[in-house]
Amino acid sequence: MNQRVDYAELFGVAPLAPREFEQIRQLAYRTFGLDLKSGKEELVSARLRKLVREGAYHSFQDYYQGVVDDRTGKSLLAMIDALATNHTSFLREPDHFEFLRTQVVPELSRRDPVEIWCAACSTGEEVWTLGMVLTEAMPGRRIHINASDISNKALRSAQRAVYPVARCQGVPPAWMSRYFVPDALPASAYQVSPTLRALASFRRVNLVESCNWPQQFPVIFCRNVMIYFDSPTQEKVVAGLSAHLEPGGYLFVGHAESLARVSHSLEYVKPAVYRKPLKEGKWNK
Ligand SMILES: C[S@@+](CC[C@H](N)C(=O)[O-])C[C@H]1O[C@@H](n2cnc3c(N)ncnc32)[C@H](O)[C@@H]1O
């Protein structure tokens, strides 16, 4: 029997009504671009029920009102933390890192430091993968990864950089010994080494708003976040990312995120890799 369980109801909160779903959907869309399609009611109910209970609200309507009325913005941040999908892993979509190593790094041969942006970095696995790949590919050079996400919770995990053994499965053993230290003995979790951690800085950036980095980057990774946005939001986000790319710079998006239906000014390089056109036919290396 496939019976639908409403977890909020289970914990004494009235089930999420269609009107409440619509209010939360609109708030999430307005504030961070999340496109919650119809059919996501159960997901919203499951992800927000803890906040509803913790705030001692009797209904999702009360909870919604509480978020809107909270002038500190803390409730909204907690809602974003709860609704955002943080799934990620080390060396996810590995051909991107191979392309970076074999095609992009040689083009950056005269740069020192090399500074890139990892947007929507979630809990950090992508940031540390970039750190390892670039350290291996350009030994001795200064590398800096500007990492960002909208979720403070994800950013805290990324900065702490502690991962259970199971999450490190995809990392080659040689890199495990070079770039990780056991977090506890016997090792059930590992922490990224201080040297690798020193390559990254973290900040909260909502891609739907303007990002205000003072510089442009030769490489931006922004993967597996645009799938949660509708086309007008994707277009706006890609325009913001493009503005922060140097002419000739590369944008990596997730493989499920073709920009085919979005109007943009970038050149297609290969699946999920785009490049800002060069101004004078030459990259400022
Ligand atoms: C599925 S994770 C992707 C992580 C990583 N980039 C990867 O490909 O493995 C999506 C991340 O996007 C973040 N996110 C969602 N909406 C965002 C927004 N408007 N601005 C910035 N980050 C956002 C979420 O907090 C989450 O950490």
Short mmCIF file of C-alpha atoms in Angstrom, two decimals, residues 19-215:
data_model
loop_
_atom_site.label_atom_id
_atom_site.label_comp_id
_atom_site.label_asym_id
_atom_site.label_seq_id
_atom_site.Cartn_x
_atom_site.Cartn_y
_atom_site.Cartn_z
CA ARG A 19 -2.84 28.37 -0.46
CA GLU A 20 0.03 28.00 2.03
CA PHE A 21 2.11 26.14 -0.53
CA GLU A 22 1.49 28.96 -2.99
CA GLN A 23 2.60 31.61 -0.45
CA ILE A 24 5.80 29.73 0.36
CA ARG A 25 6.41 29.01 -3.32
CA GLN A 26 6.17 32.70 -4.18
CA LEU A 27 8.39 33.74 -1.29
CA ALA A 28 11.08 31.20 -2.26
CA TYR A 29 10.87 32.32 -5.89
CA ARG A 30 11.11 36.01 -5.05
CA THR A 31 13.97 35.70 -2.61
CA PHE A 32 16.24 33.08 -4.12
CA GLY A 33 14.82 32.05 -7.46
CA LEU A 34 13.72 28.58 -6.38
CA ASP A 35 11.08 27.38 -8.82
CA LEU A 36 8.90 25.08 -6.72
CA LYS A 37 6.64 23.43 -9.23
CA SER A 38 3.30 21.91 -8.32
CA GLY A 39 3.92 18.41 -7.01
CA LYS A 40 6.59 19.65 -4.56
CA GLU A 41 4.08 20.10 -1.70
CA GLU A 42 5.29 17.03 0.14
CA LEU A 43 8.92 18.11 -0.17
CA VAL A 44 8.12 21.60 1.16
CA SER A 45 6.13 20.15 4.03
CA ALA A 46 8.88 17.70 4.94
CA ARG A 47 11.70 20.27 4.74
CA LEU A 48 9.92 23.01 6.68
CA ARG A 49 8.19 20.98 9.37
CA LYS A 50 11.16 21.18 11.75
CA LEU A 51 11.12 25.00 11.55
CA VAL A 52 7.35 25.07 12.02
CA ARG A 53 7.69 22.93 15.14
CA GLU A 54 10.73 24.77 16.51
CA GLY A 55 8.90 28.09 16.14
CA ALA A 56 5.86 26.54 17.88
CA TYR A 57 3.66 27.54 14.94
CA HIS A 58 0.32 25.76 14.59
CA SER A 59 0.14 25.95 10.85
CA PHE A 60 2.22 26.71 7.79
CA GLN A 61 0.21 29.92 7.46
CA ASP A 62 1.45 31.07 10.90
CA TYR A 63 4.96 30.02 9.98
CA TYR A 64 4.84 31.90 6.67
CA GLN A 65 3.60 35.03 8.45
CA GLY A 66 6.38 34.65 11.03
CA VAL A 67 9.00 34.56 8.26
CA VAL A 68 7.54 37.60 6.51
CA ASP A 69 7.27 39.58 9.78
CA ASP A 70 10.78 38.73 11.02
CA ARG A 71 12.66 41.99 10.41
CA THR A 72 16.02 40.40 11.30
CA GLY A 73 15.80 38.20 8.19
CA LYS A 74 16.92 35.19 10.25
CA SER A 75 13.73 33.20 9.64
CA LEU A 76 14.05 33.72 5.91
CA LEU A 77 17.67 32.51 5.98
CA ALA A 78 16.57 29.43 7.92
CA MET A 79 13.82 28.81 5.35
CA ILE A 80 16.36 29.05 2.51
CA ASP A 81 18.70 26.67 4.36
CA ALA A 82 15.86 24.19 4.73
CA LEU A 83 14.54 24.41 1.16
CA ALA A 84 17.87 24.45 -0.70
CA THR A 85 19.10 21.12 -2.05
CA ASN A 86 22.75 20.73 -1.08
CA HIS A 87 23.54 17.45 -2.79
CA THR A 88 27.16 17.41 -4.00
CA SER A 89 30.25 15.20 -4.00
CA PHE A 90 34.00 15.20 -4.56
CA LEU A 91 35.00 15.02 -8.25
CA ARG A 92 31.37 15.30 -9.35
CA GLU A 93 31.06 15.36 -13.15
CA PRO A 94 34.77 14.48 -13.51
CA ASP A 95 35.20 15.42 -17.18
CA HIS A 96 34.95 19.09 -16.15
CA PHE A 97 38.06 18.71 -14.02
CA GLU A 98 39.84 16.90 -16.84
CA PHE A 99 38.95 19.74 -19.22
CA LEU A 100 40.14 22.28 -16.65
CA ARG A 101 43.45 20.46 -16.23
CA THR A 102 44.20 19.73 -19.87
CA GLN A 103 42.65 22.72 -21.69
CA VAL A 104 42.25 25.64 -19.34
CA VAL A 105 45.33 25.37 -17.10
CA PRO A 106 47.78 25.57 -20.06
CA GLU A 107 46.03 28.79 -21.12
CA LEU A 108 46.68 30.21 -17.66
CA SER A 109 50.38 29.33 -17.75
CA ARG A 110 51.65 32.85 -17.08
CA ARG A 111 49.22 33.69 -14.28
CA ASP A 112 50.24 33.90 -10.66
CA PRO A 113 48.05 34.08 -8.66
CA VAL A 114 45.21 32.22 -10.33
CA GLU A 115 41.89 33.29 -8.88
CA ILE A 116 38.59 31.58 -9.68
CA TRP A 117 34.97 31.62 -8.43
CA CYS A 118 33.07 28.55 -7.30
CA ALA A 119 29.43 29.69 -7.06
CA ALA A 120 26.72 27.66 -5.30
CA CYS A 121 29.48 25.58 -3.70
CA SER A 122 27.20 23.85 -1.19
CA THR A 123 29.14 21.98 1.53
CA GLY A 124 32.52 22.46 -0.14
CA GLU A 125 33.35 19.21 -1.93
CA GLU A 126 33.52 21.07 -5.27
CA VAL A 127 35.78 23.77 -3.81
CA TRP A 128 38.28 21.26 -2.43
CA THR A 129 38.18 19.24 -5.64
CA LEU A 130 39.11 22.42 -7.54
CA GLY A 131 41.85 23.10 -4.99
CA MET A 132 43.34 19.62 -5.43
CA VAL A 133 43.08 19.62 -9.22
CA LEU A 134 44.67 23.08 -9.56
CA THR A 135 47.41 22.37 -7.00
CA GLU A 136 48.36 19.21 -8.89
CA ALA A 137 48.18 20.96 -12.27
CA MET A 138 50.07 24.14 -11.36
CA PRO A 139 52.50 23.29 -8.55
CA GLY A 140 54.13 26.22 -6.83
CA ARG A 141 51.64 28.78 -8.08
CA ARG A 142 49.33 30.78 -5.88
CA ILE A 143 45.73 29.65 -6.18
CA HIS A 144 42.68 31.32 -4.71
CA ILE A 145 39.13 30.00 -4.85
CA ASN A 146 36.36 32.46 -4.04
CA ALA A 147 33.60 30.15 -2.92
CA SER A 148 30.00 31.20 -2.39
CA ASP A 149 26.56 29.86 -1.66
CA ILE A 150 23.26 31.30 -0.50
CA SER A 151 23.00 28.89 2.43
CA ASN A 152 24.85 29.89 5.60
CA LYS A 153 24.51 26.34 6.88
CA ALA A 154 26.19 24.93 3.76
CA LEU A 155 28.92 27.57 3.98
CA ARG A 156 29.64 26.66 7.61
CA SER A 157 30.08 22.98 6.62
CA ALA A 158 32.25 23.96 3.67
CA GLN A 159 34.54 26.00 5.90
CA ARG A 160 34.75 23.31 8.53
CA ALA A 161 35.68 20.90 5.70
CA VAL A 162 35.08 17.71 7.69
CA TYR A 163 33.65 14.77 5.72
CA PRO A 164 32.70 11.26 6.82
CA VAL A 165 34.77 8.49 5.22
CA ALA A 166 31.87 7.46 2.96
CA ARG A 167 31.77 10.93 1.40
CA CYS A 168 35.48 10.71 0.55
CA GLN A 169 35.13 7.45 -1.42
CA GLY A 170 35.70 9.08 -4.82
CA VAL A 171 38.94 10.82 -3.83
CA PRO A 172 42.08 9.01 -5.09
CA PRO A 173 44.07 7.47 -2.18
CA ALA A 174 47.17 9.54 -3.02
CA TRP A 175 45.11 12.73 -2.71
CA MET A 176 43.56 11.50 0.54
CA SER A 177 47.01 11.27 2.11
CA ARG A 178 48.21 14.53 0.56
CA TYR A 179 45.21 16.75 1.19
CA PHE A 180 43.27 15.28 4.15
CA VAL A 181 43.96 14.64 7.81
CA PRO A 182 41.98 12.27 10.05
CA ASP A 183 39.42 14.24 12.05
CA ALA A 184 39.12 11.59 14.77
CA LEU A 185 40.80 8.31 15.59
CA PRO A 186 39.99 5.68 14.45
CA ALA A 187 39.29 7.76 11.38
CA SER A 188 35.58 7.92 10.66
CA ALA A 189 35.88 11.36 9.15
CA TYR A 190 38.56 13.42 7.50
CA GLN A 191 39.26 17.11 7.43
CA VAL A 192 40.73 18.93 4.48
CA SER A 193 44.33 19.86 5.31
CA PRO A 194 45.10 23.39 6.53
CA THR A 195 47.20 24.02 3.39
CA LEU A 196 44.30 23.22 1.08
CA ARG A 197 41.82 25.09 3.27
CA ALA A 198 44.02 28.19 3.01
CA LEU A 199 43.32 28.32 -0.74
CA ALA A 200 39.65 29.19 -0.35
CA SER A 201 37.55 31.96 1.13
CA PHE A 202 33.81 31.80 1.56
CA ARG A 203 31.04 34.31 1.35
CA ARG A 204 27.27 34.35 1.03
CA VAL A 205 26.14 35.25 -2.47
CA ASN A 206 22.57 35.05 -3.72
CA LEU A 207 22.92 34.50 -7.46
CA VAL A 208 19.53 36.05 -8.10
CA GLU A 209 20.78 39.35 -6.72
CA SER A 210 23.82 41.22 -8.02
CA CYS A 211 27.07 39.66 -6.81
CA ASN A 212 29.42 42.66 -6.60
CA TRP A 213 32.76 40.89 -6.85
CA PRO A 214 35.32 43.61 -7.54
CA GLN A 215 37.00 41.49 -10.22
#
